[in-house]
Amino acid sequence: MGSKKQNRREFLKQGAAIAGGAAIGAASKSASAQLEGPERYIHGSDDMVAYGSRSRFVTSERIPHGGRHSPDTFGLDFHIATPLQDQYGVITPSSLFYMGTTRGSYLPDIDPEKHRLMIHGLVDNPLLFTMDELKRLPSVTRMHFVECAGNRANSRMTSVQETHGMTSNAEWTGVLLSTLLEEAGVKEGAEWIVAEGIEEVKGASSIPMTKAMDDCLLCYAMNGEPVRPQQGFPLRLLVPGFEGIFNVKWLRRIKVVDQYYMTYNDYGHLTQDPATAALGYQIGPKSVIVHPSGGMQLPGTGYYQVSGLAWSGGGKVDRVEVTTDGGQTWFDAEIRGEPQAMAHTLFAFDWEWDGSECELQSRCIDELGQVQPSRQEIGEFWNTPPGERIRVRGQDNSIQPWRIHADGSVHNAII
Amino acid sequence: MRLFNLLLPVVMLLGIAAHAQSPTKYGVGRTPSAEEITAWDIAIAPTGDELPAGSGTADLGAQLFLEKGCAGCHGTNGTDGLAPRLVKRDVGILENPWGYGRILPIRSPYATTVWDYINRGMPLGAEGTLSPDEVYSITAYLLYLNDVITDDQMVLNQDTLPKIKMPNQDNWAQVPDWFPNQPRLQDYPF
């Protein structure tokens, strides 16, 4: 029975090869009324069987961000922006996830068998874990965005990849940091943790214990596979809603301490102004229209689905509003899917373009009632004199305006 | 703190006893040895608690800056290399030291951060190879180049380094205490 089956399979395989060869080129005039099949096929290979790849017609790519090329003269990677304009839904594909490092970093090539995580300091039981041991602990799987402090839009940028490409969203799996801290037993007076990576400068950040115990996650997986090297393989910290720099990659050590440690990362984040310091910590309510966005071309008047992403470091997105007249009138956008805390949320809005010049904007209102501001509102709040350049303090969460010209071209309308 | 110290031996005894049957809920992972912890622990607090024994001077550091390759990337004077500038800009004496730029050995509120960063991250490509004496000397040299210390024979060690008063020691904004479900800045609607 087995051999009969096998024979038949062999036969089919050979037949397919012959037919496949003949079909290409000869398919133009079919005797029957059937529609033609695809013009060509992707050659089957062991590689393609083992690990799939995208269509050759899909060419979406990340780009170096902020004027410094990655890798730089020293071979360090710095800031690399994700092509938001090509993304569907809320999951950033891991291969296109934005990358940020503190002033540049080499990419550690870590053997997970050899990797260890130490938790020590003001704890009753210092602990050392292998990756396998970490995976034995209770895990959670959650959707969260990460966003770089460098995700600042300006008038010179032309596309949403440039204005907003330094944020991405993934489904993360790992152990809650609180689980580990409870295992270790945090001592009285432990107010902070220092999380440290293994890369050349051993990037480390001070994180308040209140946050560490709340929702921080030690992730070994993203989007259903091990975390990618550019995201910290084999282990990274996720500090949901905090600026990118806190999300320590290639995590090797958690030290529980009694004071702010002023690590090099902490130092790099310093400012003199308390408001700026606060606004550069937990990320504010933010959104951006991705379709249509800068550099796109509307083919003509008529129906368009305006869609984009909204998020907040303060919790879930509550509402998103869209304006098509530069902020005179605002409409509720439709939220697609169930908003998750500190995660990109998809919104959409039905729009009929009449062919006249107009300006599209979106604004996010989060569950804390924080409202995403326009640049003008920020200027007014800080009493910026008219005519003076408006400075967005801390993390830039200002509204992104896209101007549609009468010819259907879409442009960044930041002044 | 005093009470805590008195209790410590008792707690430690209890700890050892408890360890036999794994004090943790899941019993996963192992207890690192004291030597392992010391070897891993490179984070230096502003109070300097973890600073190792050793010492150095700017005078010795000037030589090491060349020998250890720092000059190759940061320039002979720390001002003219491909890697970031390590010396404040020549702008005279500023009322607000923030104006000297984002240059670690002048902007950092604590000298411990300078020591810590050089120790863990430099020289790039051979990080972690400097001895504590060498890190003390090179730190002293960078502080000397930035006029934070003026005596190139001043000895930096675990006692003197944390006591150095950096120009920005009290000139930076602390982040607010963080609690869940709070707006990012009180009385800020955005």
mmCIF file of N, CA and C in Angstrom, chain A residues 230-350:
data_model
loop_
_atom_site.group_PDB
_atom_site.id
_atom_site.type_symbol
_atom_site.label_atom_id
_atom_site.label_comp_id
_atom_site.label_asym_id
_atom_site.label_seq_id
_atom_site.Cartn_x
_atom_site.Cartn_y
_atom_site.Cartn_z
ATOM 1 N N GLN A 230 18.453 42.208 15.854
ATOM 2 C CA GLN A 230 18.367 43.670 15.902
ATOM 3 C C GLN A 230 17.414 44.141 16.998
ATOM 4 N N GLN A 231 16.618 43.219 17.521
ATOM 5 C CA GLN A 231 15.702 43.564 18.614
ATOM 6 C C GLN A 231 16.159 42.992 19.945
ATOM 7 N N GLY A 232 17.341 42.379 19.971
ATOM 8 C CA GLY A 232 17.892 41.982 21.265
ATOM 9 C C GLY A 232 18.046 40.498 21.511
ATOM 10 N N PHE A 233 18.026 39.663 20.465
ATOM 11 C CA PHE A 233 18.164 38.221 20.648
ATOM 12 C C PHE A 233 19.319 37.903 21.584
ATOM 13 N N PRO A 234 19.156 37.009 22.544
ATOM 14 C CA PRO A 234 17.971 36.182 22.768
ATOM 15 C C PRO A 234 16.977 36.754 23.783
ATOM 16 N N LEU A 235 17.290 37.906 24.375
ATOM 17 C CA LEU A 235 16.420 38.408 25.447
ATOM 18 C C LEU A 235 16.443 39.925 25.471
ATOM 19 N N ARG A 236 15.260 40.522 25.502
ATOM 20 C CA ARG A 236 15.209 41.976 25.618
ATOM 21 C C ARG A 236 14.171 42.365 26.654
ATOM 22 N N LEU A 237 14.361 43.541 27.191
ATOM 23 C CA LEU A 237 13.390 44.076 28.134
ATOM 24 C C LEU A 237 12.394 44.934 27.377
ATOM 25 N N LEU A 238 11.139 44.828 27.746
ATOM 26 C CA LEU A 238 10.133 45.722 27.209
ATOM 27 C C LEU A 238 9.575 46.539 28.364
ATOM 28 N N VAL A 239 9.611 47.838 28.207
ATOM 29 C CA VAL A 239 9.096 48.753 29.229
ATOM 30 C C VAL A 239 7.938 49.503 28.563
ATOM 31 N N PRO A 240 6.747 48.899 28.572
ATOM 32 C CA PRO A 240 5.661 49.388 27.720
ATOM 33 C C PRO A 240 5.337 50.863 27.943
ATOM 34 N N GLY A 241 5.340 51.609 26.863
ATOM 35 C CA GLY A 241 4.952 53.011 26.935
ATOM 36 C C GLY A 241 6.069 53.964 27.293
ATOM 37 N N PHE A 242 7.230 53.436 27.675
ATOM 38 C CA PHE A 242 8.380 54.292 27.951
ATOM 39 C C PHE A 242 9.205 54.451 26.678
ATOM 40 N N GLU A 243 9.968 55.518 26.627
ATOM 41 C CA GLU A 243 10.782 55.762 25.439
ATOM 42 C C GLU A 243 11.709 54.598 25.130
ATOM 43 N N GLY A 244 12.023 54.466 23.845
ATOM 44 C CA GLY A 244 12.762 53.320 23.332
ATOM 45 C C GLY A 244 13.985 52.929 24.133
ATOM 46 N N ILE A 245 14.747 53.897 24.582
ATOM 47 C CA ILE A 245 16.030 53.642 25.230
ATOM 48 C C ILE A 245 15.906 52.743 26.472
ATOM 49 N N PHE A 246 14.730 52.727 27.077
ATOM 50 C CA PHE A 246 14.549 51.911 28.285
ATOM 51 C C PHE A 246 14.419 50.420 27.969
ATOM 52 N N ASN A 247 14.080 50.126 26.718
ATOM 53 C CA ASN A 247 13.776 48.748 26.333
ATOM 54 C C ASN A 247 15.069 47.994 26.012
ATOM 55 N N VAL A 248 15.852 47.757 27.026
ATOM 56 C CA VAL A 248 17.227 47.249 26.890
ATOM 57 C C VAL A 248 17.272 45.935 26.102
ATOM 58 N N LYS A 249 18.140 45.927 25.080
ATOM 59 C CA LYS A 249 18.280 44.738 24.236
ATOM 60 C C LYS A 249 19.461 43.905 24.702
ATOM 61 N N TRP A 250 19.501 42.654 24.240
ATOM 62 C CA TRP A 250 20.581 41.721 24.593
ATOM 63 C C TRP A 250 20.775 41.714 26.121
ATOM 64 N N LEU A 251 19.642 41.660 26.808
ATOM 65 C CA LEU A 251 19.609 41.833 28.257
ATOM 66 C C LEU A 251 20.372 40.733 28.985
ATOM 67 N N ARG A 252 21.258 41.138 29.886
ATOM 68 C CA ARG A 252 22.043 40.142 30.599
ATOM 69 C C ARG A 252 21.963 40.328 32.112
ATOM 70 N N ARG A 253 21.566 41.524 32.554
ATOM 71 C CA ARG A 253 21.637 41.746 33.990
ATOM 72 C C ARG A 253 20.561 42.721 34.450
ATOM 73 N N ILE A 254 19.954 42.379 35.582
ATOM 74 C CA ILE A 254 19.036 43.291 36.271
ATOM 75 C C ILE A 254 19.610 43.485 37.663
ATOM 76 N N LYS A 255 19.949 44.732 37.966
ATOM 77 C CA LYS A 255 20.472 45.013 39.301
ATOM 78 C C LYS A 255 19.434 45.842 40.051
ATOM 79 N N VAL A 256 19.048 45.366 41.200
ATOM 80 C CA VAL A 256 18.041 46.064 41.997
ATOM 81 C C VAL A 256 18.776 47.023 42.930
ATOM 82 N N VAL A 257 18.431 48.302 42.858
ATOM 83 C CA VAL A 257 19.219 49.325 43.557
ATOM 84 C C VAL A 257 18.347 50.322 44.313
ATOM 85 N N ASP A 258 19.010 51.174 45.077
ATOM 86 C CA ASP A 258 18.294 52.114 45.943
ATOM 87 C C ASP A 258 18.275 53.537 45.393
ATOM 88 N N GLN A 259 18.898 53.755 44.236
ATOM 89 C CA GLN A 259 18.980 55.124 43.733
ATOM 90 C C GLN A 259 19.025 55.127 42.202
ATOM 91 N N TYR A 260 18.722 56.277 41.646
ATOM 92 C CA TYR A 260 18.865 56.499 40.205
ATOM 93 C C TYR A 260 20.350 56.403 39.905
ATOM 94 N N TYR A 261 20.729 55.545 38.928
ATOM 95 C CA TYR A 261 22.147 55.238 38.773
ATOM 96 C C TYR A 261 22.903 56.169 37.840
ATOM 97 N N MET A 262 22.182 57.001 37.114
ATOM 98 C CA MET A 262 22.827 57.903 36.146
ATOM 99 C C MET A 262 23.785 57.128 35.249
ATOM 100 N N THR A 263 23.244 56.089 34.605
ATOM 101 C CA THR A 263 24.026 55.346 33.623
ATOM 102 C C THR A 263 24.271 56.256 32.421
ATOM 103 N N TYR A 264 25.090 55.803 31.498
ATOM 104 C CA TYR A 264 25.354 56.592 30.286
ATOM 105 C C TYR A 264 24.050 56.835 29.519
ATOM 106 N N ASN A 265 23.167 55.817 29.452
ATOM 107 C CA ASN A 265 21.863 56.011 28.808
ATOM 108 C C ASN A 265 21.040 57.062 29.547
ATOM 109 N N ASP A 266 21.021 56.967 30.871
ATOM 110 C CA ASP A 266 20.262 57.948 31.666
ATOM 111 C C ASP A 266 20.799 59.349 31.406
ATOM 112 N N TYR A 267 22.110 59.453 31.429
ATOM 113 C CA TYR A 267 22.784 60.732 31.201
ATOM 114 C C TYR A 267 22.405 61.311 29.841
ATOM 115 N N GLY A 268 22.379 60.428 28.825
ATOM 116 C CA GLY A 268 22.059 60.878 27.468
ATOM 117 C C GLY A 268 20.656 61.438 27.358
ATOM 118 N N HIS A 269 19.840 61.118 28.325
ATOM 119 C CA HIS A 269 18.437 61.497 28.318
ATOM 120 C C HIS A 269 18.185 62.767 29.127
ATOM 121 N N LEU A 270 19.227 63.267 29.775
ATOM 122 C CA LEU A 270 19.028 64.385 30.710
ATOM 123 C C LEU A 270 18.637 65.671 29.999
ATOM 124 N N THR A 271 17.879 66.476 30.704
ATOM 125 C CA THR A 271 17.600 67.832 30.264
ATOM 126 C C THR A 271 17.608 68.706 31.520
ATOM 127 N N GLN A 272 17.544 69.998 31.302
ATOM 128 C CA GLN A 272 17.535 70.909 32.452
ATOM 129 C C GLN A 272 16.118 71.245 32.882
ATOM 130 N N ASP A 273 15.162 70.955 32.002
ATOM 131 C CA ASP A 273 13.802 71.406 32.226
ATOM 132 C C ASP A 273 12.926 70.249 32.720
ATOM 133 N N PRO A 274 12.347 70.353 33.914
ATOM 134 C CA PRO A 274 11.555 69.249 34.476
ATOM 135 C C PRO A 274 10.387 68.827 33.578
ATOM 136 N N ALA A 275 9.756 69.782 32.904
ATOM 137 C CA ALA A 275 8.626 69.435 32.025
ATOM 138 C C ALA A 275 9.126 68.570 30.869
ATOM 139 N N THR A 276 10.248 68.969 30.278
ATOM 140 C CA THR A 276 10.806 68.198 29.169
ATOM 141 C C THR A 276 11.198 66.801 29.646
ATOM 142 N N ALA A 277 11.758 66.733 30.851
ATOM 143 C CA ALA A 277 12.154 65.432 31.394
ATOM 144 C C ALA A 277 10.936 64.523 31.538
ATOM 145 N N ALA A 278 9.844 65.078 32.070
ATOM 146 C CA ALA A 278 8.620 64.275 32.249
ATOM 147 C C ALA A 278 8.047 63.856 30.904
ATOM 148 N N LEU A 279 8.094 64.760 29.941
ATOM 149 C CA LEU A 279 7.484 64.479 28.633
ATOM 150 C C LEU A 279 8.369 63.592 27.758
ATOM 151 N N GLY A 280 9.562 63.334 28.220
ATOM 152 C CA GLY A 280 10.443 62.419 27.498
ATOM 153 C C GLY A 280 10.581 61.097 28.224
ATOM 154 N N TYR A 281 9.562 60.704 28.933
ATOM 155 C CA TYR A 281 9.638 59.522 29.797
ATOM 156 C C TYR A 281 8.517 58.585 29.367
ATOM 157 N N GLN A 282 7.329 58.790 29.912
ATOM 158 C CA GLN A 282 6.151 58.064 29.420
ATOM 159 C C GLN A 282 5.676 58.756 28.138
ATOM 160 N N ILE A 283 5.434 57.955 27.111
ATOM 161 C CA ILE A 283 5.066 58.507 25.808
ATOM 162 C C ILE A 283 3.613 58.981 25.823
ATOM 163 N N GLY A 284 3.354 60.103 25.169
ATOM 164 C CA GLY A 284 2.020 60.696 25.159
ATOM 165 C C GLY A 284 1.104 60.062 24.117
ATOM 166 N N PRO A 285 -0.162 60.536 24.056
ATOM 167 C CA PRO A 285 -1.098 60.027 23.059
ATOM 168 C C PRO A 285 -0.661 60.488 21.672
ATOM 169 N N LYS A 286 -0.692 59.589 20.709
ATOM 170 C CA LYS A 286 -0.128 59.917 19.393
ATOM 171 C C LYS A 286 -0.831 59.116 18.311
ATOM 172 N N SER A 287 -0.885 59.667 17.135
ATOM 173 C CA SER A 287 -1.457 58.944 15.997
ATOM 174 C C SER A 287 -0.896 59.540 14.724
ATOM 175 N N VAL A 288 -1.033 58.801 13.640
ATOM 176 C CA VAL A 288 -0.650 59.335 12.338
ATOM 177 C C VAL A 288 -1.479 58.635 11.256
ATOM 178 N N ILE A 289 -1.904 59.417 10.286
ATOM 179 C CA ILE A 289 -2.573 58.830 9.118
ATOM 180 C C ILE A 289 -1.497 58.256 8.212
ATOM 181 N N VAL A 290 -1.679 56.998 7.862
ATOM 182 C CA VAL A 290 -0.684 56.313 7.039
ATOM 183 C C VAL A 290 -1.151 56.240 5.579
ATOM 184 N N HIS A 291 -2.465 56.146 5.417
ATOM 185 C CA HIS A 291 -3.084 56.151 4.075
ATOM 186 C C HIS A 291 -4.162 57.209 4.014
ATOM 187 N N PRO A 292 -4.016 58.260 3.227
ATOM 188 C CA PRO A 292 -2.845 58.562 2.416
ATOM 189 C C PRO A 292 -1.813 59.329 3.246
ATOM 190 N N SER A 293 -0.557 59.253 2.860
ATOM 191 C CA SER A 293 0.477 60.011 3.559
ATOM 192 C C SER A 293 1.516 60.518 2.568
ATOM 193 N N GLY A 294 2.431 61.318 3.070
ATOM 194 C CA GLY A 294 3.397 62.052 2.249
ATOM 195 C C GLY A 294 4.039 61.206 1.155
ATOM 196 N N GLY A 295 4.017 61.724 -0.055
ATOM 197 C CA GLY A 295 4.636 61.031 -1.185
ATOM 198 C C GLY A 295 3.664 60.175 -1.969
ATOM 199 N N MET A 296 2.463 59.947 -1.411
ATOM 200 C CA MET A 296 1.481 59.139 -2.140
ATOM 201 C C MET A 296 0.741 60.015 -3.148
ATOM 202 N N GLN A 297 0.016 59.348 -4.029
ATOM 203 C CA GLN A 297 -0.705 60.047 -5.092
ATOM 204 C C GLN A 297 -2.118 59.490 -5.141
ATOM 205 N N LEU A 298 -3.113 60.341 -4.914
ATOM 206 C CA LEU A 298 -4.497 59.881 -5.080
ATOM 207 C C LEU A 298 -4.805 59.847 -6.577
ATOM 208 N N PRO A 299 -5.303 58.719 -7.072
ATOM 209 C CA PRO A 299 -5.524 58.611 -8.520
ATOM 210 C C PRO A 299 -6.683 59.461 -9.034
ATOM 211 N N GLY A 300 -7.558 59.920 -8.172
ATOM 212 C CA GLY A 300 -8.663 60.754 -8.647
ATOM 213 C C GLY A 300 -9.657 61.000 -7.533
ATOM 214 N N THR A 301 -10.728 61.678 -7.857
ATOM 215 C CA THR A 301 -11.735 61.958 -6.840
ATOM 216 C C THR A 301 -12.474 60.667 -6.487
ATOM 217 N N GLY A 302 -13.237 60.738 -5.393
ATOM 218 C CA GLY A 302 -14.048 59.581 -5.015
ATOM 219 C C GLY A 302 -13.685 59.016 -3.661
ATOM 220 N N TYR A 303 -14.072 57.765 -3.468
ATOM 221 C CA TYR A 303 -13.954 57.152 -2.151
ATOM 222 C C TYR A 303 -12.514 56.784 -1.782
ATOM 223 N N TYR A 304 -12.146 57.078 -0.549
ATOM 224 C CA TYR A 304 -10.880 56.603 0.024
ATOM 225 C C TYR A 304 -11.106 56.157 1.452
ATOM 226 N N GLN A 305 -10.448 55.086 1.834
ATOM 227 C CA GLN A 305 -10.412 54.733 3.249
ATOM 228 C C GLN A 305 -9.165 55.383 3.825
ATOM 229 N N VAL A 306 -9.408 56.373 4.675
ATOM 230 C CA VAL A 306 -8.295 56.992 5.386
ATOM 231 C C VAL A 306 -7.979 56.080 6.567
ATOM 232 N N SER A 307 -6.726 55.683 6.719
ATOM 233 C CA SER A 307 -6.426 54.795 7.843
ATOM 234 C C SER A 307 -5.066 55.126 8.438
ATOM 235 N N GLY A 308 -4.879 54.696 9.665
ATOM 236 C CA GLY A 308 -3.620 55.005 10.331
ATOM 237 C C GLY A 308 -3.483 54.274 11.640
ATOM 238 N N LEU A 309 -2.467 54.668 12.387
ATOM 239 C CA LEU A 309 -2.157 54.031 13.664
ATOM 240 C C LEU A 309 -2.231 55.050 14.791
ATOM 241 N N ALA A 310 -2.718 54.590 15.945
ATOM 242 C CA ALA A 310 -2.769 55.438 17.138
ATOM 243 C C ALA A 310 -2.200 54.650 18.301
ATOM 244 N N TRP A 311 -1.570 55.338 19.247
ATOM 245 C CA TRP A 311 -0.997 54.654 20.402
ATOM 246 C C TRP A 311 -0.778 55.653 21.532
ATOM 247 N N SER A 312 -0.536 55.137 22.713
ATOM 248 C CA SER A 312 -0.221 56.005 23.858
ATOM 249 C C SER A 312 0.588 55.224 24.872
ATOM 250 N N GLY A 313 1.533 55.909 25.485
ATOM 251 C CA GLY A 313 2.311 55.295 26.561
ATOM 252 C C GLY A 313 1.532 55.275 27.867
ATOM 253 N N GLY A 314 0.353 55.928 27.871
ATOM 254 C CA GLY A 314 -0.436 56.021 29.101
ATOM 255 C C GLY A 314 -1.471 54.921 29.238
ATOM 256 N N GLY A 315 -1.637 54.075 28.222
ATOM 257 C CA GLY A 315 -2.627 53.005 28.308
ATOM 258 C C GLY A 315 -3.235 52.715 26.947
ATOM 259 N N LYS A 316 -4.554 52.449 26.946
ATOM 260 C CA LYS A 316 -5.226 52.120 25.693
ATOM 261 C C LYS A 316 -5.651 53.380 24.959
ATOM 262 N N VAL A 317 -5.769 53.239 23.663
ATOM 263 C CA VAL A 317 -6.363 54.301 22.865
ATOM 264 C C VAL A 317 -7.864 54.264 23.117
ATOM 265 N N ASP A 318 -8.441 55.424 23.445
ATOM 266 C CA ASP A 318 -9.880 55.474 23.684
ATOM 267 C C ASP A 318 -10.620 55.841 22.397
ATOM 268 N N ARG A 319 -10.171 56.909 21.761
ATOM 269 C CA ARG A 319 -10.815 57.395 20.540
ATOM 270 C C ARG A 319 -9.769 57.940 19.597
ATOM 271 N N VAL A 320 -10.104 57.958 18.319
ATOM 272 C CA VAL A 320 -9.286 58.672 17.350
ATOM 273 C C VAL A 320 -10.216 59.539 16.528
ATOM 274 N N GLU A 321 -9.815 60.766 16.313
ATOM 275 C CA GLU A 321 -10.611 61.669 15.484
ATOM 276 C C GLU A 321 -9.822 62.045 14.233
ATOM 277 N N VAL A 322 -10.576 62.292 13.171
ATOM 278 C CA VAL A 322 -9.959 62.651 11.895
ATOM 279 C C VAL A 322 -10.588 63.944 11.397
ATOM 280 N N THR A 323 -9.763 64.807 10.833
ATOM 281 C CA THR A 323 -10.277 66.004 10.170
ATOM 282 C C THR A 323 -9.789 65.988 8.726
ATOM 283 N N THR A 324 -10.628 66.482 7.831
ATOM 284 C CA THR A 324 -10.212 66.576 6.425
ATOM 285 C C THR A 324 -10.152 68.037 5.984
ATOM 286 N N ASP A 325 -10.410 68.938 6.954
ATOM 287 C CA ASP A 325 -10.381 70.367 6.605
ATOM 288 C C ASP A 325 -9.389 71.126 7.487
ATOM 289 N N GLY A 326 -8.288 70.438 7.812
ATOM 290 C CA GLY A 326 -7.219 71.111 8.539
ATOM 291 C C GLY A 326 -7.553 71.438 9.981
ATOM 292 N N GLY A 327 -8.535 70.762 10.560
ATOM 293 C CA GLY A 327 -8.794 70.926 11.985
ATOM 294 C C GLY A 327 -10.027 71.738 12.335
ATOM 295 N N GLN A 328 -10.811 72.159 11.317
ATOM 296 C CA GLN A 328 -12.063 72.883 11.613
ATOM 297 C C GLN A 328 -13.088 71.927 12.223
ATOM 298 N N THR A 329 -13.283 70.811 11.531
ATOM 299 C CA THR A 329 -14.267 69.823 12.006
ATOM 300 C C THR A 329 -13.586 68.477 12.192
ATOM 301 N N TRP A 330 -13.959 67.829 13.290
ATOM 302 C CA TRP A 330 -13.370 66.527 13.603
ATOM 303 C C TRP A 330 -14.459 65.463 13.618
ATOM 304 N N PHE A 331 -14.130 64.303 13.073
ATOM 305 C CA PHE A 331 -15.058 63.179 13.072
ATOM 306 C C PHE A 331 -14.422 62.007 13.803
ATOM 307 N N ASP A 332 -15.279 61.190 14.432
ATOM 308 C CA ASP A 332 -14.757 59.975 15.054
ATOM 309 C C ASP A 332 -14.323 58.993 13.975
ATOM 310 N N ALA A 333 -13.122 58.500 14.101
ATOM 311 C CA ALA A 333 -12.689 57.419 13.214
ATOM 312 C C ALA A 333 -13.164 56.106 13.822
ATOM 313 N N GLU A 334 -13.204 55.072 12.993
ATOM 314 C CA GLU A 334 -13.591 53.753 13.488
ATOM 315 C C GLU A 334 -12.345 53.046 13.997
ATOM 316 N N ILE A 335 -12.441 52.528 15.215
ATOM 317 C CA ILE A 335 -11.307 51.765 15.747
ATOM 318 C C ILE A 335 -11.452 50.330 15.254
ATOM 319 N N ARG A 336 -10.422 49.811 14.651
ATOM 320 C CA ARG A 336 -10.461 48.434 14.135
ATOM 321 C C ARG A 336 -9.801 47.503 15.132
ATOM 322 N N GLY A 337 -10.553 46.548 15.604
ATOM 323 C CA GLY A 337 -9.997 45.615 16.586
ATOM 324 C C GLY A 337 -10.091 46.198 17.981
ATOM 325 N N GLU A 338 -9.704 45.402 18.953
ATOM 326 C CA GLU A 338 -9.805 45.805 20.353
ATOM 327 C C GLU A 338 -8.502 46.509 20.763
ATOM 328 N N PRO A 339 -8.587 47.797 21.171
ATOM 329 C CA PRO A 339 -7.343 48.468 21.571
ATOM 330 C C PRO A 339 -6.668 47.751 22.743
ATOM 331 N N GLN A 340 -5.359 47.667 22.706
ATOM 332 C CA GLN A 340 -4.578 47.056 23.791
ATOM 333 C C GLN A 340 -3.745 48.159 24.433
ATOM 334 N N ALA A 341 -3.414 47.961 25.696
ATOM 335 C CA ALA A 341 -2.625 48.965 26.407
ATOM 336 C C ALA A 341 -1.230 49.079 25.796
ATOM 337 N N MET A 342 -0.802 50.299 25.559
ATOM 338 C CA MET A 342 0.520 50.564 25.008
ATOM 339 C C MET A 342 0.784 49.739 23.757
ATOM 340 N N ALA A 343 -0.163 49.810 22.832
ATOM 341 C CA ALA A 343 -0.020 49.070 21.573
ATOM 342 C C ALA A 343 -0.575 49.917 20.437
ATOM 343 N N HIS A 344 0.013 49.741 19.261
ATOM 344 C CA HIS A 344 -0.539 50.415 18.091
ATOM 345 C C HIS A 344 -1.973 49.933 17.861
ATOM 346 N N THR A 345 -2.836 50.868 17.523
ATOM 347 C CA THR A 345 -4.248 50.580 17.308
ATOM 348 C C THR A 345 -4.617 51.129 15.938
ATOM 349 N N LEU A 346 -5.331 50.311 15.174
ATOM 350 C CA LEU A 346 -5.678 50.707 13.814
ATOM 351 C C LEU A 346 -6.960 51.534 13.821
ATOM 352 N N PHE A 347 -6.966 52.619 13.054
ATOM 353 C CA PHE A 347 -8.213 53.365 12.884
ATOM 354 C C PHE A 347 -8.470 53.599 11.394
ATOM 355 N N ALA A 348 -9.731 53.823 11.058
ATOM 356 C CA ALA A 348 -10.089 54.039 9.652
ATOM 357 C C ALA A 348 -11.257 55.012 9.569
ATOM 358 N N PHE A 349 -11.362 55.663 8.429
ATOM 359 C CA PHE A 349 -12.375 56.702 8.241
ATOM 360 C C PHE A 349 -12.764 56.739 6.763
ATOM 361 N N ASP A 350 -14.061 56.661 6.513
ATOM 362 C CA ASP A 350 -14.542 56.711 5.127
ATOM 363 C C ASP A 350 -14.529 58.149 4.629
#
